[in-house]
Coordinates of C-alpha atoms and ligand atoms in Angstrom, one line a residue:
X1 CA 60.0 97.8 94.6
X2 CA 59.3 94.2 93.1
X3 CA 56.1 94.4 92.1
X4 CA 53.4 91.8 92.7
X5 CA 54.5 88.6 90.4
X6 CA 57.9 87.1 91.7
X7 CA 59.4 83.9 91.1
X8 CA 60.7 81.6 94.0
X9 CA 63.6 79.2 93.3
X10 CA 64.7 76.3 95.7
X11 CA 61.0 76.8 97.8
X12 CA 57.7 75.1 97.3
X13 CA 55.8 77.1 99.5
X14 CA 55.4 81.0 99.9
X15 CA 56.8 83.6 102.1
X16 CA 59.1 86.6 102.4
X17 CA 61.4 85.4 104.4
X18 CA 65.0 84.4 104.5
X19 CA 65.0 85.2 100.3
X20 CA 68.2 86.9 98.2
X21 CA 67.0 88.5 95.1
X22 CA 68.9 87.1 92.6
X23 CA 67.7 89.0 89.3
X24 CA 64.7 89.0 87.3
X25 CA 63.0 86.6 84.4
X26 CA 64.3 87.7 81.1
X27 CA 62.0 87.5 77.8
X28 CA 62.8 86.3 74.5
X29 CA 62.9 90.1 73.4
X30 CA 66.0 90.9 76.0
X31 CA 63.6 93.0 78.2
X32 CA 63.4 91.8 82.0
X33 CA 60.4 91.4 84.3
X34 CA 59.2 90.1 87.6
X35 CA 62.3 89.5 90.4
X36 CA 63.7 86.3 91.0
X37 CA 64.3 85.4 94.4
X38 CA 66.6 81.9 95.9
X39 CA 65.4 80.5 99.0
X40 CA 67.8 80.1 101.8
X41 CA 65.5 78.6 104.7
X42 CA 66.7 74.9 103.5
X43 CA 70.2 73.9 102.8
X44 CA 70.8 73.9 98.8
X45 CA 73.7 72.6 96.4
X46 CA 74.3 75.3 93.3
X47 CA 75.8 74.7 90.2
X48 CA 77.1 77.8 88.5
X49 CA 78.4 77.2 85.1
X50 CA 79.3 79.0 81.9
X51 CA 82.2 79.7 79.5
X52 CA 84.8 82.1 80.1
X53 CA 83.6 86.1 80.7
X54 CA 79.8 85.5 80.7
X55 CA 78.7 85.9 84.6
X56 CA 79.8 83.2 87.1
X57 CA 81.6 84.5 89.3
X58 CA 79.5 88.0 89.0
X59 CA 76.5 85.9 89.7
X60 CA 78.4 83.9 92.4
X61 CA 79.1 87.4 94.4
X62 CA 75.4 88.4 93.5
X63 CA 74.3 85.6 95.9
X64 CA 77.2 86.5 98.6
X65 CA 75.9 89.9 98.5
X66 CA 72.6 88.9 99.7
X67 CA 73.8 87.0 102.0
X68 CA 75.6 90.3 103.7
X69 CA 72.2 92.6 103.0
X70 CA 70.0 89.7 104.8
X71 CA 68.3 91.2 107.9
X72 CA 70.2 90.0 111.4
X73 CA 67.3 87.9 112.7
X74 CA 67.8 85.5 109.2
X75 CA 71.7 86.5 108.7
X76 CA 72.6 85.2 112.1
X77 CA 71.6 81.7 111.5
X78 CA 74.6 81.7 108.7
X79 CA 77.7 81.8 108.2
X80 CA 79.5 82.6 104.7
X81 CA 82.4 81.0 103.8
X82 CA 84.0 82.0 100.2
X83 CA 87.3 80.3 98.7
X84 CA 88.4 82.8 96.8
X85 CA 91.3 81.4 94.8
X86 CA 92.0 84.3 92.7
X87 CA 91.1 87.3 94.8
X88 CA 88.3 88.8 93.6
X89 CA 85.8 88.9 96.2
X90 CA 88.0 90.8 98.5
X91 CA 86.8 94.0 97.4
X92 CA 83.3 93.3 97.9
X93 CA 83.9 96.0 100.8
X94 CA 83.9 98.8 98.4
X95 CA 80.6 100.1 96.4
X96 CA 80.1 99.4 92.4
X97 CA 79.5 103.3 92.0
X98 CA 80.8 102.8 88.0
X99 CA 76.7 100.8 87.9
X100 CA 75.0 103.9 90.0
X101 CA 72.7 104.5 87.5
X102 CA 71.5 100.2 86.4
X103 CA 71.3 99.8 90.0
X104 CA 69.0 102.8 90.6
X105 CA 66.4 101.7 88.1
X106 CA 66.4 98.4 90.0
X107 CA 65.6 100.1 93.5
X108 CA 69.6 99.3 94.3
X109 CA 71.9 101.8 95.2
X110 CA 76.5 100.8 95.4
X111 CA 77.0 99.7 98.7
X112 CA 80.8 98.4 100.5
X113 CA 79.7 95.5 102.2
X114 CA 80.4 94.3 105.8
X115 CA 83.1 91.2 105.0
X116 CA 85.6 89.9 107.0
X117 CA 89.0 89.0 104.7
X118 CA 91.4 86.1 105.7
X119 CA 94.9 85.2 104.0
X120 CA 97.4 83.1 105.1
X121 CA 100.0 85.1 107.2
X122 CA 102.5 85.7 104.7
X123 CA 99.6 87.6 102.4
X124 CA 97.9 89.7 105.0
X125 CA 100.3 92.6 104.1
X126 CA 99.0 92.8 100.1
X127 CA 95.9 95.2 101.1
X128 CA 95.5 98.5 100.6
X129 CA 92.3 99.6 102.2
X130 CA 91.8 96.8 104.3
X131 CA 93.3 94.9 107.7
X132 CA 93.2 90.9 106.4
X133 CA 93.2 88.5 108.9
X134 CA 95.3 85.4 109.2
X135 CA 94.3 82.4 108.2
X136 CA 95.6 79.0 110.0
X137 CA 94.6 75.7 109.2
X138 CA 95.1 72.7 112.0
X139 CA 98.1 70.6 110.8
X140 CA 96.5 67.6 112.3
X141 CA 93.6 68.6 110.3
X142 CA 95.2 66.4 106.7
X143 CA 95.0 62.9 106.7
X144 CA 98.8 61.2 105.9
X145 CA 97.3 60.9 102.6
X146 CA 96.5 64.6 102.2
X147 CA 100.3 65.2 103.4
X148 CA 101.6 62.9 100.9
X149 CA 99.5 64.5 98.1
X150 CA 100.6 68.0 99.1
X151 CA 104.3 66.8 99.2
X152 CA 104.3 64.3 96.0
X153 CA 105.3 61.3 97.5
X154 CA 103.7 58.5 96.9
X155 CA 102.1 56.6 100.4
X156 CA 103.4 53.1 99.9
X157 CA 106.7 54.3 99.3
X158 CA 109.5 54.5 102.7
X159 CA 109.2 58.5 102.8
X160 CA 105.4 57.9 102.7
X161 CA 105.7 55.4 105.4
X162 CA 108.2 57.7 107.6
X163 CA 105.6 60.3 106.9
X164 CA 102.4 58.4 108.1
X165 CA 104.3 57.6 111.1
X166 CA 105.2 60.9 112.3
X167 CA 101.7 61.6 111.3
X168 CA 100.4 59.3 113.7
X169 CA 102.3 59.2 116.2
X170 CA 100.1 62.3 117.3
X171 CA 96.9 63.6 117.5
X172 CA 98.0 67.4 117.4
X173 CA 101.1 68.6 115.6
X174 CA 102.8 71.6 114.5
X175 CA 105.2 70.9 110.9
X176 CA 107.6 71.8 113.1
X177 CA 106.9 68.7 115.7
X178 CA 106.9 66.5 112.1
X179 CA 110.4 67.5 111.2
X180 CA 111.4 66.8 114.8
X181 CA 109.9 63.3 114.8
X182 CA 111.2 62.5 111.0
X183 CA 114.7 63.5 112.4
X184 CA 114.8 61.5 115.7
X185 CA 112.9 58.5 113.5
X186 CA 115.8 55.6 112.2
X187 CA 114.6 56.3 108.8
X188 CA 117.4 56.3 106.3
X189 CA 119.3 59.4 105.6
X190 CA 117.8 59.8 102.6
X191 CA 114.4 59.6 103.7
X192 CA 115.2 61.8 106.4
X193 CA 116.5 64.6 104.2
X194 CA 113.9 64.6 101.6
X195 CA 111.5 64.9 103.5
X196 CA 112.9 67.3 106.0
X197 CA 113.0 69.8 102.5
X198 CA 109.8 69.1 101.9
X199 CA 108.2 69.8 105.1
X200 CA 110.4 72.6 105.4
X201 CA 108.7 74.0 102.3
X202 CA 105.5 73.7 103.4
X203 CA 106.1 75.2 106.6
X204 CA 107.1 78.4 104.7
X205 CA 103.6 78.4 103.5
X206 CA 102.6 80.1 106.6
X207 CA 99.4 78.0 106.6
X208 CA 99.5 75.4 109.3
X209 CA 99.4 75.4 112.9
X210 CA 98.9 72.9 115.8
X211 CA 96.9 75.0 117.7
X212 CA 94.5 76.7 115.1
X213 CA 90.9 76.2 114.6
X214 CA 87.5 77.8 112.4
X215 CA 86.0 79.4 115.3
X216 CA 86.8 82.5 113.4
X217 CA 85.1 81.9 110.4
X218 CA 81.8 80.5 112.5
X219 CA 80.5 83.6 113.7
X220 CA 76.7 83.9 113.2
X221 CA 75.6 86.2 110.6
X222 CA 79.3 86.8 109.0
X223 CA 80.7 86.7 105.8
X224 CA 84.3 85.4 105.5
X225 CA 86.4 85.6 102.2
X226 CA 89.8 83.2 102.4
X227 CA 91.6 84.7 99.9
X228 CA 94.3 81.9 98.3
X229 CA 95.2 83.6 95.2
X230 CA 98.6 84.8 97.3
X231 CA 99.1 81.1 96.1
X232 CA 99.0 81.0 92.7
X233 CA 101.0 78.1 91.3
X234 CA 100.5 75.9 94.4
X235 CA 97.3 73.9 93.3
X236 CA 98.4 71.3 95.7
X237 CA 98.1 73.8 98.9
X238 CA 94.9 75.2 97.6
X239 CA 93.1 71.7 97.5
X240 CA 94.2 70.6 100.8
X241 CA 93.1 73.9 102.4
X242 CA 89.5 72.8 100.9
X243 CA 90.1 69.4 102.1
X244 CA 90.7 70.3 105.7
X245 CA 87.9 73.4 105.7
X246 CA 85.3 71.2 104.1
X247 CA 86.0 68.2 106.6
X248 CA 86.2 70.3 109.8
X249 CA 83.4 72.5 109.0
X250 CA 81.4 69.1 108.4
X251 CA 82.3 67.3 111.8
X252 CA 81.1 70.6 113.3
X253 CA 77.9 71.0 111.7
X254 CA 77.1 67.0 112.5
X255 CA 77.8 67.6 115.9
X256 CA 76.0 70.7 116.3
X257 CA 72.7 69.4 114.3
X258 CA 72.8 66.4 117.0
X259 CA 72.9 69.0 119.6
X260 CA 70.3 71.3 117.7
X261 CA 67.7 68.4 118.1
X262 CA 67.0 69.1 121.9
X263 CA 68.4 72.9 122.1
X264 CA 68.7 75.9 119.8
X265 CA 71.3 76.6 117.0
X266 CA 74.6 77.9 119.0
X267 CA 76.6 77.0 115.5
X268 CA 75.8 78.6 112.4
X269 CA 74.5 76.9 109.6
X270 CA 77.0 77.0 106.9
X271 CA 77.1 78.3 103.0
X272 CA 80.4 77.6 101.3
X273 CA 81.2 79.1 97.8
X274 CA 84.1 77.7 96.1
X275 CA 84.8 79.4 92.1
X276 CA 86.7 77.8 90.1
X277 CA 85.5 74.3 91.5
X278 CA 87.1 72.7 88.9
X279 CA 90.5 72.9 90.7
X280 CA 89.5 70.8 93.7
X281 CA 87.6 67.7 92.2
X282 CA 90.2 65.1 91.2
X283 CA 91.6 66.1 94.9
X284 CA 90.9 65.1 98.4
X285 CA 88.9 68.2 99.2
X286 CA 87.0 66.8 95.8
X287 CA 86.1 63.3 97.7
X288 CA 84.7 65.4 101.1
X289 CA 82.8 67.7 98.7
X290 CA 81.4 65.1 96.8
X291 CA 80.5 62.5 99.4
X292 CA 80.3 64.8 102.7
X293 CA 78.9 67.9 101.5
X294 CA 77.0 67.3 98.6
X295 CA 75.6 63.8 99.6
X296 CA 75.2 64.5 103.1
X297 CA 74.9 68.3 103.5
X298 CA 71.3 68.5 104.0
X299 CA 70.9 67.1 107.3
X300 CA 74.1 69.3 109.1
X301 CA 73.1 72.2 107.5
X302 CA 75.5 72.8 105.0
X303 CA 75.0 74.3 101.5
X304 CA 77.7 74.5 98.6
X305 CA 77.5 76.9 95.6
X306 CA 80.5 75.5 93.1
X307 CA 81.1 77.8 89.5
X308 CA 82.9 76.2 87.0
X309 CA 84.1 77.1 83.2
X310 CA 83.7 73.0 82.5
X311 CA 80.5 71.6 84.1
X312 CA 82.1 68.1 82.2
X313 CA 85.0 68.1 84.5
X314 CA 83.7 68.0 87.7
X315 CA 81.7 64.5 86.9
X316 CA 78.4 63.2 86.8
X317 CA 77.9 62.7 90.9
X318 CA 77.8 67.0 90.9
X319 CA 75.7 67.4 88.1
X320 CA 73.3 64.8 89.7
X321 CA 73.5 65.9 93.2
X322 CA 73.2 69.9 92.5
X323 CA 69.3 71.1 93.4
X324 CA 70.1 74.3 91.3
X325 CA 71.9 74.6 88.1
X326 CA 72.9 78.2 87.1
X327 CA 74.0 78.2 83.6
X328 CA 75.6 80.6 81.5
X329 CA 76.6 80.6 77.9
X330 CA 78.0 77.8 77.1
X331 CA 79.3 76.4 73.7
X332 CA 81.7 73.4 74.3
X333 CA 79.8 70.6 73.3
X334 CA 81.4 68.1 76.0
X335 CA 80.2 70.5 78.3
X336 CA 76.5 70.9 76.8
X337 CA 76.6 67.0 76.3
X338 CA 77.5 66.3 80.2
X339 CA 74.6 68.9 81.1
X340 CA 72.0 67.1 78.2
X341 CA 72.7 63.9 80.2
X342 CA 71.8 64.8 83.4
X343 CA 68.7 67.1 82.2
X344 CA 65.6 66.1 84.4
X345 CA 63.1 64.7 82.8
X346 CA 60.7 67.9 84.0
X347 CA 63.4 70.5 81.7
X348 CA 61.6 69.9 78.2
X349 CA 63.7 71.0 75.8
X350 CA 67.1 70.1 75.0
X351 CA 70.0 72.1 76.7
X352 CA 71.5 73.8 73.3
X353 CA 68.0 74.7 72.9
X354 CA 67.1 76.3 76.1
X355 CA 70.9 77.6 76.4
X356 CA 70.4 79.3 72.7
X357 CA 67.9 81.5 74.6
X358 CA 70.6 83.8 76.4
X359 CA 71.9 84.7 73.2
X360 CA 75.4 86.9 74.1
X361 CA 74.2 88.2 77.2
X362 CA 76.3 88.7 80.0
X363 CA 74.7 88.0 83.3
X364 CA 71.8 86.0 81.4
X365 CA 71.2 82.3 82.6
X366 CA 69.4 79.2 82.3
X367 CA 68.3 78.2 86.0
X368 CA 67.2 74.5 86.8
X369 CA 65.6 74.3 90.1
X370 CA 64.7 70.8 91.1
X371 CA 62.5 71.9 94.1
X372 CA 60.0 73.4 92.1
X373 CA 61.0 71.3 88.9
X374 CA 61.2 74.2 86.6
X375 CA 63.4 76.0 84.5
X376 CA 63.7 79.4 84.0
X377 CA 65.5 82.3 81.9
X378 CA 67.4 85.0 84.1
X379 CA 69.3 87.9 83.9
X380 CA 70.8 88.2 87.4
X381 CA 70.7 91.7 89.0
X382 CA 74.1 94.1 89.1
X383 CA 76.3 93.9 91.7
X384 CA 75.9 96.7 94.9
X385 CA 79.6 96.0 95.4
X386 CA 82.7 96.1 93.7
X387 CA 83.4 92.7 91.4
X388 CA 86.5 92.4 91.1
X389 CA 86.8 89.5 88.2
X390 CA 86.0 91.6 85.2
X391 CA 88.8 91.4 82.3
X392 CA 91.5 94.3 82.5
X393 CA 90.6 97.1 80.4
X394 CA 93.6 98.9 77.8
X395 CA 94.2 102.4 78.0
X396 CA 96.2 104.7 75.8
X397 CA 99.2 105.5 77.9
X398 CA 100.8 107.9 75.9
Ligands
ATP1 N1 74.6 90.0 85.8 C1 75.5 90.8 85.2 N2 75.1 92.1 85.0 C2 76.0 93.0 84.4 N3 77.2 92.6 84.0 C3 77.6 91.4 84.1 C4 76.8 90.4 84.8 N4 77.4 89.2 84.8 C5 78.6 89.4 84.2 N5 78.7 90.7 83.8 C6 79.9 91.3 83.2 O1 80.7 90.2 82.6 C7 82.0 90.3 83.1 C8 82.6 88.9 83.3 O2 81.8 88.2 84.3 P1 82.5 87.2 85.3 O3 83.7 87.8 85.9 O4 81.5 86.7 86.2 O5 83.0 86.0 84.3 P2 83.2 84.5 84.6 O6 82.1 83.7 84.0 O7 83.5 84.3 86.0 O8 84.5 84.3 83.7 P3 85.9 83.4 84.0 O9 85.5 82.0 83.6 O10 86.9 84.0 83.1 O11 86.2 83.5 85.5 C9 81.9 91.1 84.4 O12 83.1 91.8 84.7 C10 80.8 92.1 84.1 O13 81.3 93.2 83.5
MG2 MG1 85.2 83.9 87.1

């Protein structure tokens, strides 16, 4: 179905294995030729970029998709972990049959895919065709300066004080058990009420719980979309739901790797895929990301593919420690600037250059892959499922 020439990004050496076909080269005349793969045998960090409308998240789904259609024997040794803060990979269960036709002349066919969907427990009701599960994150899980940033208050202040205390007066705790302690503490009764609202608030999230844990989302071989977008003007809740997924799923990995040294792999090895990265970088889930995952990853096991609008505003530590770079148009010159400076020396021509190569096509990207130190031109393959981030279209409704 491929043909004989293929391209392999992310892997020096050969081999059919454990490979997600992500599209196929493009040439300078808009016609496309041999298939593209990405290697997922090693752990990777992935940069997808572009302006607004030209293919990230469309390429971002491209990859989960593989991920699904991998064969068992490779599949089981993952797991697939999407933050989906705007809800648009939860229909990836349902087939792209408006693309039958582009997908037959590239030996594809629509196809629902087998995901799991989690929401916190006050969304899980928003489906139509699907049963959501609920999502839980420990409360114990956030650090009293993760509380403090969720609730606005500053840590050196007296409710940030009160707070830590509670806080640490346990090692497992429900918000419930927080308000408790707060209320029994001899904090003033100012203290006491403010932050009895607050917590209060938070509790109505429907997010936290003593007793939950990510054993759910750790099954070999399954794809798991956490759909936040049922939280749309709560940035704050969003980051530390990143924050406490990114650290636990971490601490897991490390201990699992140690374990993996003298046994075989009982815990998956772990892809996260987090759109609209952005969001989460000035954060504390922006600090794990950046020093945990994408410093560290390699060794656990743990791969991260970020997309971003503004490749400038997520700092030079990402750009530097991404192994793949996945860009789509782009025309903000901050943005072009902050990808010219990190440009390996092995990329020859200057970004605008190389970028002024996709021309207005959707789908069509640069890719910078620093295990073969190359770069190549793209157009990444249509989707087998439904995407479900494309712009609404207007109808006459007369
Ligand atoms: N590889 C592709 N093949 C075919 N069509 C594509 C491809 N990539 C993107 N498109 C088209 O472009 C539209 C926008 O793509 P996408 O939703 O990925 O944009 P985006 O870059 O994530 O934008 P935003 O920054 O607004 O989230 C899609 O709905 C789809 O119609
Ligand atoms: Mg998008």
């Amino acid at each position: 179905m491929y043909g004989d020439k293929r391209y392999l990004l992310g892997r020096r050496d050969g081999g059919s294995d454990g490979l997600l076909f992500l599209g196929r080269y493009l040439a300078l005349d808009g016609s496309s030729g041999s298939p593209v793969f990405l290697d997922v045998l090693k752990p990777h960090a992935i940069l997808i970029c572009g302006k607004r409308g030209y293919g990230k998240s469309y390429t971002m789904g491209t990859i989960i998709e593989e991920f699904a259609r991998l064969p068992a024997g490779i599949r089981n040794n993952f797991s697939v972990i999407v933050v989906d803060t705007m809800g648009i990979f939860t229909c990836m269960g349902s087939p792209n049959l408006a693309e039958k036709k582009y997908l037959e002349s590239e030996g594809l066919s629509p196809e629902g895919l087998n995901i799991k969907i989690f929401a916190p427990g006050i969304h899980t009701g928003r489906y139509d065709d699907v049963d959501a599960l609920t999502f839980k994150i420990p409360s114990s899980s956030l650090s009293p300066y993760d509380y403090c940033e969720l609730l606005g208050v500053d840590p050196l202040s007296p409710h940030g004080a009160v707070l830590a205390g509670a806080i640490c007066s346990r090692n497992k705790f429900s918000i419930e058990d927080l308000i408790a302690e707060i209320n029994s503490s001899d904090a003033t009764d100012d203290v006491r009420s403010s932050l009895n609202g607050l917590l209060t608030m938070i509790s109505a999230w429907d997010i936290f719980s003593a007793d939950a844990d990510y054993s759910q989302i750790m099954e070999p071989g399954s794809v798991n979309i956490i759909d936040l977008s049922g939280y749309g003007h709560e940035p704050g809740i969003k980051s530390c739901i990143v924050a406490s997924l990114s650290r636990a799923l971490y601490d897991i990995r490390v201990e699992a790797r140690r374990k993996e040294n003298t046994g075989y792999r009982r815990t998956p090895l772990v892809w996260m895929f987090i759109d609209e990265a952005h969001m989460f970088m000035d954060t504390g889930a922006g600090n794990v990301l950046i020093n945990e995952w994408l410093r560290q990853g390699r060794q656990p096991g743990l791969s991260l593919v970020l997309a971003t609008q503004r490749p400038s505003a997520l700092g030079r530590d990402v750009l530097s420690q991404a192994d793949m770079i996945i860009c789509h148009r782009l025309t903000l010159r901050d943005d072009i600037e902050a990808l010219e400076k990190a440009r390996p020396s092995y990329v020859k021509e200057p970004v605008n250059e190389a970028l002024s190569r996709l021309g207005a096509i959707r789908g069509a990207a640069v890719i910078v892959d620093d295990t073969t130190e190359s770069y190549h031109v793209v157009k990444v393959r249509p989707r087998v499922s439904l995407h479900g981030g494309g712009e609404p279209i207007v109808r006459n409704v007369d």
